[in-house]
Amino acid sequence: MSEIEETLSSILPDENYRKRCLSLFAESIVEAHSHGRNMWGVYCFREGARKGIRLLVGSLIVFTIDKDGMWLSLDAALLNEKKDEQRVLEKSDVWRWGRGEYSEYCLVPSRNGYYVPSGTDFDLWPVLRAFHFAYLRNVANKYGQLRSDSQENHTPALMVYLREELRQNLPSPDYGAASDDNPFQEVEDLSRTYRELPETERESIVLSRIGQGSFRSDLEKYWKTCAVTGCAVSELLVASHIKPWRDSDNFERLDVYNGLLLAPHVDRAFDRGYVSFDDEGRIILSDAFSDRDQRILGIHSDMKLRKIEPNHLRYLDYHRKNVLKRAL
């Protein structure tokens, strides 16, 4: 049993209750990601006898799960506006306001507390979610990205655990060049997702992360040239995943329909979320991609995938929702 599994099993021993709490944690991750791929991180902590998991956005802890329940930051301004909803919280048996040092934040005003649902009764979550998500938005608006020391603490293995435990596609943060320029670290971080497979399949999955092996061969047979420009110089083309390798399961990592063979400038723009493609294959240009830079790179609105099949669509949908940059 991994440290993450041991930690969560010890503080949330009931499997169904644990999954329900983790699903709320996952909702917050998805919301944080919608405000910026570099804005958030998660990690498993142990502070003396206290242990659990945390979500950070910008410079602030916004969601903790530990033995006392689910600790949440709620937007103070919205609480002051929504008096009826605030009274619901005041009267609830499953919510208690925090006390002491971390009962509120001042830099981005919040009121914080513990949510401890009883059994399967999670009826208060929609009320809390509105205040909590408003707070995530305000924190994201204040901070340009997750602080650097918290980036180093982000634990990819926790994201792998959440995906497996919840059987849910969840995004990964992107802090710039680190994950893309160090694929071998990513392969090592996520080794638990493929290490039990036969050696030949394991090798194919690892090679697929760096655009080689059977994944590249299959893409070359399928596309033959760049999927967008038609460039036929094989040595220049990059075998790129549509749904990022780190977010994919082992089938998806080798699926030819989760791949595009791309010229380097298109691959980089696609990988970094400056472009995506709609269900007809037409290019989508991010609002964060300036007209000047589009012209310099020769990327324009008339571009499209040279072919597209139904099996591509779920991967493209994931890319649009989780990778494509949106202007802040």
mmCIF file of C-alpha atoms in Angstrom:
data_model
loop_
_atom_site.group_PDB
_atom_site.id
_atom_site.type_symbol
_atom_site.label_atom_id
_atom_site.label_comp_id
_atom_site.label_asym_id
_atom_site.label_seq_id
_atom_site.Cartn_x
_atom_site.Cartn_y
_atom_site.Cartn_z
ATOM 1 C CA MET A 1 0.000 0.000 0.000
ATOM 2 C CA SER A 2 1.429 3.407 -0.974
ATOM 3 C CA GLU A 3 1.797 6.266 1.500
ATOM 4 C CA ILE A 4 -1.118 8.069 -0.172
ATOM 5 C CA GLU A 5 -3.381 5.024 0.067
ATOM 6 C CA GLU A 6 -2.351 4.434 3.680
ATOM 7 C CA THR A 7 -2.980 8.065 4.615
ATOM 8 C CA LEU A 8 -6.434 8.270 3.080
ATOM 9 C CA SER A 9 -7.518 4.837 4.257
ATOM 10 C CA SER A 10 -6.538 5.709 7.816
ATOM 11 C CA ILE A 11 -8.375 9.055 7.964
ATOM 12 C CA LEU A 12 -11.359 7.875 5.862
ATOM 13 C CA PRO A 13 -11.679 4.129 6.525
ATOM 14 C CA ASP A 14 -15.151 3.732 4.983
ATOM 15 C CA GLU A 15 -14.590 3.220 1.247
ATOM 16 C CA ASN A 16 -17.858 4.769 0.024
ATOM 17 C CA TYR A 17 -17.528 7.782 2.297
ATOM 18 C CA ARG A 18 -13.880 8.205 1.241
ATOM 19 C CA LYS A 19 -14.791 8.202 -2.441
ATOM 20 C CA ARG A 20 -17.534 10.743 -1.864
ATOM 21 C CA CYS A 21 -15.165 13.104 -0.057
ATOM 22 C CA LEU A 22 -12.508 12.627 -2.732
ATOM 23 C CA SER A 23 -15.074 13.408 -5.427
ATOM 24 C CA LEU A 24 -15.638 16.838 -3.831
ATOM 25 C CA PHE A 25 -11.872 17.354 -3.694
ATOM 26 C CA ALA A 26 -11.747 16.450 -7.391
ATOM 27 C CA GLU A 27 -14.497 18.972 -8.213
ATOM 28 C CA SER A 28 -12.354 21.678 -6.640
ATOM 29 C CA ILE A 29 -9.328 20.571 -8.658
ATOM 30 C CA VAL A 30 -11.293 20.838 -11.906
ATOM 31 C CA GLU A 31 -12.564 24.282 -10.912
ATOM 32 C CA ALA A 32 -9.061 25.473 -9.994
ATOM 33 C CA HIS A 33 -7.717 24.149 -13.303
ATOM 34 C CA SER A 34 -10.350 26.137 -15.208
ATOM 35 C CA HIS A 35 -8.703 29.319 -13.898
ATOM 36 C CA GLY A 36 -5.207 28.371 -15.041
ATOM 37 C CA ARG A 37 -3.145 25.246 -15.618
ATOM 38 C CA ASN A 38 -0.288 26.734 -13.584
ATOM 39 C CA MET A 39 -2.510 27.940 -10.761
ATOM 40 C CA TRP A 40 -2.843 24.890 -8.513
ATOM 41 C CA GLY A 41 -1.189 21.852 -6.975
ATOM 42 C CA VAL A 42 -1.991 18.989 -4.614
ATOM 43 C CA TYR A 43 0.076 17.119 -2.075
ATOM 44 C CA CYS A 44 -0.086 14.603 0.749
ATOM 45 C CA PHE A 45 1.069 15.991 4.101
ATOM 46 C CA ARG A 46 2.112 14.681 7.499
ATOM 47 C CA GLU A 47 2.563 17.167 10.346
ATOM 48 C CA GLY A 48 3.232 15.265 13.537
ATOM 49 C CA ALA A 49 0.167 13.112 14.180
ATOM 50 C CA ARG A 50 -1.862 15.064 11.613
ATOM 51 C CA LYS A 51 -1.949 13.867 8.019
ATOM 52 C CA GLY A 52 -4.084 14.257 4.919
ATOM 53 C CA ILE A 53 -4.170 15.857 1.466
ATOM 54 C CA ARG A 54 -4.361 19.479 0.347
ATOM 55 C CA LEU A 55 -5.244 21.578 -2.687
ATOM 56 C CA LEU A 56 -3.393 24.864 -3.071
ATOM 57 C CA VAL A 57 -4.313 27.700 -5.419
ATOM 58 C CA GLY A 58 -1.957 30.643 -5.867
ATOM 59 C CA SER A 59 -0.328 30.997 -2.460
ATOM 60 C CA LEU A 60 -3.167 29.630 -0.337
ATOM 61 C CA ILE A 61 -4.404 26.269 0.932
ATOM 62 C CA VAL A 62 -8.059 26.121 -0.114
ATOM 63 C CA PHE A 63 -9.126 22.503 0.556
ATOM 64 C CA THR A 64 -7.778 20.001 3.074
ATOM 65 C CA ILE A 65 -8.986 16.514 3.911
ATOM 66 C CA ASP A 66 -7.768 15.196 7.260
ATOM 67 C CA LYS A 67 -9.124 13.270 10.260
ATOM 68 C CA ASP A 68 -11.313 16.235 11.269
ATOM 69 C CA GLY A 69 -13.160 16.383 7.937
ATOM 70 C CA MET A 70 -12.993 18.564 4.851
ATOM 71 C CA TRP A 71 -11.560 22.010 5.528
ATOM 72 C CA LEU A 72 -12.699 24.614 2.976
ATOM 73 C CA SER A 73 -12.103 28.288 2.240
ATOM 74 C CA LEU A 74 -15.286 30.236 1.436
ATOM 75 C CA ASP A 75 -15.513 33.675 -0.157
ATOM 76 C CA ALA A 76 -16.160 36.269 2.572
ATOM 77 C CA ALA A 77 -17.718 38.895 0.310
ATOM 78 C CA LEU A 78 -20.238 36.465 -1.167
ATOM 79 C CA LEU A 79 -21.100 35.171 2.296
ATOM 80 C CA ASN A 80 -21.938 38.728 3.323
ATOM 81 C CA GLU A 81 -24.203 39.105 0.285
ATOM 82 C CA LYS A 82 -26.014 35.784 0.679
ATOM 83 C CA LYS A 83 -27.453 36.082 4.165
ATOM 84 C CA ASP A 84 -30.023 33.299 3.731
ATOM 85 C CA GLU A 85 -27.375 30.804 2.645
ATOM 86 C CA GLN A 86 -25.092 31.941 5.458
ATOM 87 C CA ARG A 87 -27.869 31.224 7.946
ATOM 88 C CA VAL A 88 -28.198 27.720 6.474
ATOM 89 C CA LEU A 89 -24.527 27.157 7.290
ATOM 90 C CA GLU A 90 -24.896 28.615 10.766
ATOM 91 C CA LYS A 91 -27.707 26.191 11.586
ATOM 92 C CA SER A 92 -26.140 23.117 9.987
ATOM 93 C CA ASP A 93 -24.865 20.231 12.098
ATOM 94 C CA VAL A 94 -22.320 19.247 9.433
ATOM 95 C CA TRP A 95 -20.540 22.601 9.070
ATOM 96 C CA ARG A 96 -18.494 24.378 11.720
ATOM 97 C CA TRP A 97 -16.575 27.622 11.317
ATOM 98 C CA GLY A 98 -12.849 27.501 11.890
ATOM 99 C CA ARG A 99 -11.214 29.020 14.946
ATOM 100 C CA GLY A 100 -7.781 30.432 15.550
ATOM 101 C CA GLU A 101 -5.034 31.286 13.063
ATOM 102 C CA TYR A 102 -6.578 29.764 9.950
ATOM 103 C CA SER A 103 -10.213 30.685 10.533
ATOM 104 C CA GLU A 104 -9.907 33.306 7.788
ATOM 105 C CA TYR A 105 -7.533 34.693 5.181
ATOM 106 C CA CYS A 106 -6.924 38.421 4.791
ATOM 107 C CA LEU A 107 -4.993 38.751 1.495
ATOM 108 C CA VAL A 108 -7.980 37.295 -0.329
ATOM 109 C CA PRO A 109 -10.771 37.581 2.273
ATOM 110 C CA SER A 110 -12.267 34.265 3.294
ATOM 111 C CA ARG A 111 -14.005 32.484 6.104
ATOM 112 C CA ASN A 112 -12.867 28.915 6.589
ATOM 113 C CA GLY A 113 -14.324 25.892 8.274
ATOM 114 C CA TYR A 114 -14.887 22.143 8.367
ATOM 115 C CA TYR A 115 -17.483 20.196 6.428
ATOM 116 C CA VAL A 116 -18.202 16.829 8.072
ATOM 117 C CA PRO A 117 -21.176 15.153 6.360
ATOM 118 C CA SER A 118 -22.850 12.325 8.207
ATOM 119 C CA GLY A 119 -22.975 9.059 6.315
ATOM 120 C CA THR A 120 -24.159 9.646 2.770
ATOM 121 C CA ASP A 121 -25.807 12.995 3.489
ATOM 122 C CA PHE A 122 -23.946 15.520 1.354
ATOM 123 C CA ASP A 123 -26.903 17.851 0.815
ATOM 124 C CA LEU A 124 -25.030 20.927 2.050
ATOM 125 C CA TRP A 125 -22.333 20.645 -0.617
ATOM 126 C CA PRO A 126 -24.119 22.709 -3.327
ATOM 127 C CA VAL A 127 -24.354 25.651 -0.911
ATOM 128 C CA LEU A 128 -20.724 25.331 0.143
ATOM 129 C CA ARG A 129 -19.564 24.820 -3.440
ATOM 130 C CA ALA A 130 -20.929 28.185 -4.568
ATOM 131 C CA PHE A 131 -18.952 30.030 -1.861
ATOM 132 C CA HIS A 132 -15.886 27.823 -2.299
ATOM 133 C CA PHE A 133 -15.726 28.149 -6.095
ATOM 134 C CA ALA A 134 -16.183 31.922 -5.820
ATOM 135 C CA TYR A 135 -13.156 31.936 -3.548
ATOM 136 C CA LEU A 136 -11.078 29.870 -5.986
ATOM 137 C CA ARG A 137 -11.896 32.392 -8.706
ATOM 138 C CA ASN A 138 -10.846 35.336 -6.546
ATOM 139 C CA VAL A 139 -7.585 33.674 -5.518
ATOM 140 C CA ALA A 140 -6.798 32.889 -9.155
ATOM 141 C CA ASN A 141 -7.468 36.501 -10.112
ATOM 142 C CA LYS A 142 -4.977 37.713 -7.500
ATOM 143 C CA TYR A 143 -2.098 35.322 -8.137
ATOM 144 C CA GLY A 144 -0.461 34.730 -11.512
ATOM 145 C CA GLN A 145 0.487 31.130 -10.722
ATOM 146 C CA LEU A 146 1.105 28.648 -7.948
ATOM 147 C CA ARG A 147 4.094 29.787 -5.873
ATOM 148 C CA SER A 148 7.353 28.068 -6.833
ATOM 149 C CA ASP A 149 7.915 26.111 -3.608
ATOM 150 C CA SER A 150 4.389 24.705 -3.853
ATOM 151 C CA GLN A 151 5.060 23.707 -7.460
ATOM 152 C CA GLU A 152 7.938 21.593 -6.174
ATOM 153 C CA ASN A 153 5.658 19.992 -3.574
ATOM 154 C CA HIS A 154 2.960 19.058 -6.097
ATOM 155 C CA THR A 155 2.537 15.275 -6.029
ATOM 156 C CA PRO A 156 1.679 13.696 -9.412
ATOM 157 C CA ALA A 157 1.197 10.329 -7.691
ATOM 158 C CA LEU A 158 -1.755 11.794 -5.770
ATOM 159 C CA MET A 159 -3.423 12.732 -9.060
ATOM 160 C CA VAL A 160 -2.845 9.197 -10.346
ATOM 161 C CA TYR A 161 -4.416 7.807 -7.168
ATOM 162 C CA LEU A 162 -7.458 10.084 -7.515
ATOM 163 C CA ARG A 163 -7.977 9.100 -11.160
ATOM 164 C CA GLU A 164 -7.800 5.414 -10.290
ATOM 165 C CA GLU A 165 -9.890 5.618 -7.121
ATOM 166 C CA LEU A 166 -12.640 7.739 -8.716
ATOM 167 C CA ARG A 167 -12.343 6.287 -12.247
ATOM 168 C CA GLN A 168 -12.438 9.866 -13.472
ATOM 169 C CA ASN A 169 -10.402 11.894 -15.931
ATOM 170 C CA LEU A 170 -8.728 14.694 -14.006
ATOM 171 C CA PRO A 171 -6.345 17.350 -15.318
ATOM 172 C CA SER A 172 -2.716 17.858 -14.361
ATOM 173 C CA PRO A 173 -1.148 21.237 -13.670
ATOM 174 C CA ASP A 174 1.397 22.707 -16.070
ATOM 175 C CA TYR A 175 3.992 25.056 -14.602
ATOM 176 C CA GLY A 176 5.760 25.780 -17.862
ATOM 177 C CA ALA A 177 8.684 23.832 -19.221
ATOM 178 C CA ALA A 178 9.177 21.460 -16.310
ATOM 179 C CA SER A 179 6.849 18.593 -17.204
ATOM 180 C CA ASP A 180 7.190 18.876 -20.971
ATOM 181 C CA ASP A 181 10.996 19.164 -21.018
ATOM 182 C CA ASN A 182 11.540 16.364 -18.519
ATOM 183 C CA PRO A 183 9.446 13.457 -19.813
ATOM 184 C CA PHE A 184 11.671 10.939 -18.048
ATOM 185 C CA GLN A 185 10.713 12.407 -14.663
ATOM 186 C CA GLU A 186 7.057 12.164 -15.648
ATOM 187 C CA VAL A 187 7.537 8.534 -16.685
ATOM 188 C CA GLU A 188 9.115 7.819 -13.300
ATOM 189 C CA ASP A 189 6.446 9.738 -11.368
ATOM 190 C CA LEU A 190 3.667 7.726 -13.002
ATOM 191 C CA SER A 191 5.431 4.351 -13.119
ATOM 192 C CA ARG A 192 2.842 2.784 -10.785
ATOM 193 C CA THR A 193 0.237 3.094 -13.577
ATOM 194 C CA TYR A 194 2.038 0.671 -15.885
ATOM 195 C CA ARG A 195 4.663 -1.258 -13.881
ATOM 196 C CA GLU A 196 2.518 -4.407 -13.526
ATOM 197 C CA LEU A 197 2.134 -4.787 -17.312
ATOM 198 C CA PRO A 198 4.178 -7.214 -19.429
ATOM 199 C CA GLU A 199 7.623 -5.890 -20.332
ATOM 200 C CA THR A 200 6.876 -5.348 -24.036
ATOM 201 C CA GLU A 201 3.747 -3.300 -23.314
ATOM 202 C CA ARG A 202 5.559 -1.390 -20.569
ATOM 203 C CA GLU A 203 8.289 -0.436 -23.017
ATOM 204 C CA SER A 204 5.756 0.744 -25.602
ATOM 205 C CA ILE A 205 4.008 2.953 -23.055
ATOM 206 C CA VAL A 206 7.270 4.525 -21.874
ATOM 207 C CA LEU A 207 8.446 5.137 -25.440
ATOM 208 C CA SER A 208 5.090 6.695 -26.323
ATOM 209 C CA ARG A 209 5.807 9.506 -23.820
ATOM 210 C CA ILE A 210 8.765 10.664 -25.927
ATOM 211 C CA GLY A 211 6.938 10.133 -29.225
ATOM 212 C CA GLN A 212 8.735 6.929 -30.198
ATOM 213 C CA GLY A 213 8.097 3.198 -30.439
ATOM 214 C CA SER A 214 4.855 1.664 -31.689
ATOM 215 C CA PHE A 215 2.884 4.858 -30.947
ATOM 216 C CA ARG A 216 4.952 6.839 -33.441
ATOM 217 C CA SER A 217 4.965 4.000 -35.993
ATOM 218 C CA ASP A 218 1.185 3.748 -35.845
ATOM 219 C CA LEU A 219 0.806 7.520 -36.273
ATOM 220 C CA GLU A 220 3.152 7.527 -39.253
ATOM 221 C CA LYS A 221 1.089 4.781 -40.902
ATOM 222 C CA TYR A 222 -2.168 6.589 -40.125
ATOM 223 C CA TRP A 223 -1.225 10.191 -41.005
ATOM 224 C CA LYS A 224 1.815 9.694 -43.303
ATOM 225 C CA THR A 225 2.466 13.469 -43.192
ATOM 226 C CA CYS A 226 1.740 16.306 -40.762
ATOM 227 C CA ALA A 227 -1.929 16.095 -39.794
ATOM 228 C CA VAL A 228 -2.330 19.841 -40.409
ATOM 229 C CA THR A 229 0.317 21.226 -42.782
ATOM 230 C CA GLY A 230 1.005 18.137 -44.901
ATOM 231 C CA CYS A 231 4.759 18.386 -44.276
ATOM 232 C CA ALA A 232 6.260 15.045 -45.348
ATOM 233 C CA VAL A 233 9.750 15.271 -43.787
ATOM 234 C CA SER A 234 9.449 12.464 -41.258
ATOM 235 C CA GLU A 235 12.513 13.555 -39.275
ATOM 236 C CA LEU A 236 10.807 16.872 -38.482
ATOM 237 C CA LEU A 237 7.443 15.505 -37.399
ATOM 238 C CA VAL A 238 6.448 15.017 -33.764
ATOM 239 C CA ALA A 239 4.206 12.199 -32.504
ATOM 240 C CA SER A 240 1.922 14.122 -30.145
ATOM 241 C CA HIS A 241 -0.775 12.930 -27.764
ATOM 242 C CA ILE A 242 -4.114 14.773 -27.936
ATOM 243 C CA LYS A 243 -5.064 13.893 -24.374
ATOM 244 C CA PRO A 244 -1.725 14.334 -22.568
ATOM 245 C CA TRP A 245 0.200 11.171 -21.720
ATOM 246 C CA ARG A 246 0.188 12.059 -18.015
ATOM 247 C CA ASP A 247 -3.635 12.235 -18.006
ATOM 248 C CA SER A 248 -4.218 9.099 -20.104
ATOM 249 C CA ASP A 249 -4.705 5.488 -19.080
ATOM 250 C CA ASN A 250 -2.490 2.834 -20.622
ATOM 251 C CA PHE A 251 -4.854 2.102 -23.505
ATOM 252 C CA GLU A 252 -5.124 5.795 -24.350
ATOM 253 C CA ARG A 253 -1.344 6.243 -24.255
ATOM 254 C CA LEU A 254 -0.997 3.856 -27.212
ATOM 255 C CA ASP A 255 -4.262 4.588 -29.037
ATOM 256 C CA VAL A 256 -3.557 5.906 -32.540
ATOM 257 C CA TYR A 257 -6.726 8.033 -32.288
ATOM 258 C CA ASN A 258 -5.202 9.841 -29.310
ATOM 259 C CA GLY A 259 -2.345 11.043 -31.480
ATOM 260 C CA LEU A 260 -1.480 13.587 -34.138
ATOM 261 C CA LEU A 261 1.633 13.684 -36.292
ATOM 262 C CA LEU A 262 2.547 17.367 -36.336
ATOM 263 C CA ALA A 263 5.139 19.793 -37.644
ATOM 264 C CA PRO A 264 7.183 21.125 -34.681
ATOM 265 C CA HIS A 265 5.629 24.600 -34.488
ATOM 266 C CA VAL A 266 2.087 23.210 -34.615
ATOM 267 C CA ASP A 267 2.961 20.499 -32.089
ATOM 268 C CA ARG A 268 4.342 23.034 -29.617
ATOM 269 C CA ALA A 269 1.310 25.324 -29.967
ATOM 270 C CA PHE A 270 -1.040 22.346 -29.567
ATOM 271 C CA ASP A 271 0.858 20.881 -26.589
ATOM 272 C CA ARG A 272 0.916 24.242 -24.800
ATOM 273 C CA GLY A 273 -2.773 24.916 -25.412
ATOM 274 C CA TYR A 274 -2.446 27.810 -27.853
ATOM 275 C CA VAL A 275 -4.416 25.860 -30.453
ATOM 276 C CA SER A 276 -6.932 23.025 -30.433
ATOM 277 C CA PHE A 277 -9.406 21.553 -32.928
ATOM 278 C CA ASP A 278 -13.191 21.310 -33.034
ATOM 279 C CA ASP A 279 -15.180 18.167 -33.882
ATOM 280 C CA GLU A 280 -14.951 19.006 -37.589
ATOM 281 C CA GLY A 281 -11.184 19.269 -37.347
ATOM 282 C CA ARG A 282 -11.102 23.063 -37.717
ATOM 283 C CA ILE A 283 -8.407 24.837 -35.747
ATOM 284 C CA ILE A 284 -9.323 26.790 -32.598
ATOM 285 C CA LEU A 285 -6.955 29.641 -31.743
ATOM 286 C CA SER A 286 -6.638 30.475 -28.057
ATOM 287 C CA ASP A 287 -7.462 33.998 -26.920
ATOM 288 C CA ALA A 288 -3.997 33.931 -25.325
ATOM 289 C CA PHE A 289 -2.352 33.468 -28.774
ATOM 290 C CA SER A 290 -1.714 36.941 -30.198
ATOM 291 C CA ASP A 291 -2.336 37.770 -33.865
ATOM 292 C CA ARG A 292 1.302 38.825 -34.193
ATOM 293 C CA ASP A 293 2.621 35.490 -32.918
ATOM 294 C CA GLN A 294 0.184 33.604 -35.128
ATOM 295 C CA ARG A 295 1.549 35.433 -38.168
ATOM 296 C CA ILE A 296 5.168 34.859 -37.158
ATOM 297 C CA LEU A 297 4.557 31.110 -36.804
ATOM 298 C CA GLY A 298 2.346 30.856 -39.883
ATOM 299 C CA ILE A 299 -0.561 29.463 -37.867
ATOM 300 C CA HIS A 300 -3.945 30.744 -39.048
ATOM 301 C CA SER A 301 -7.698 30.212 -38.786
ATOM 302 C CA ASP A 302 -7.961 28.359 -42.117
ATOM 303 C CA MET A 303 -5.948 25.420 -40.835
ATOM 304 C CA LYS A 304 -7.650 22.132 -40.059
ATOM 305 C CA LEU A 305 -6.917 18.451 -39.529
ATOM 306 C CA ARG A 306 -6.643 16.663 -42.857
ATOM 307 C CA LYS A 307 -9.001 13.948 -41.626
ATOM 308 C CA ILE A 308 -10.959 13.164 -38.499
ATOM 309 C CA GLU A 309 -12.866 10.104 -37.284
ATOM 310 C CA PRO A 310 -15.397 9.556 -34.479
ATOM 311 C CA ASN A 311 -12.718 7.896 -32.324
ATOM 312 C CA HIS A 312 -10.801 11.184 -32.226
ATOM 313 C CA LEU A 313 -13.670 13.157 -30.736
ATOM 314 C CA ARG A 314 -13.443 12.278 -27.042
ATOM 315 C CA TYR A 315 -9.736 13.083 -27.036
ATOM 316 C CA LEU A 316 -10.265 16.410 -28.777
ATOM 317 C CA ASP A 317 -13.037 17.228 -26.316
ATOM 318 C CA TYR A 318 -10.633 16.582 -23.432
ATOM 319 C CA HIS A 319 -7.972 18.785 -25.030
ATOM 320 C CA ARG A 320 -10.401 21.672 -25.525
ATOM 321 C CA LYS A 321 -11.651 21.474 -21.935
ATOM 322 C CA ASN A 322 -8.360 20.847 -20.137
ATOM 323 C CA VAL A 323 -5.442 22.031 -22.286
ATOM 324 C CA LEU A 324 -6.644 24.917 -24.463
ATOM 325 C CA LYS A 325 -5.630 28.189 -22.826
ATOM 326 C CA ARG A 326 -8.279 30.730 -21.978
ATOM 327 C CA ALA A 327 -7.544 34.387 -21.456
ATOM 328 C CA LEU A 328 -7.672 35.374 -17.790
#
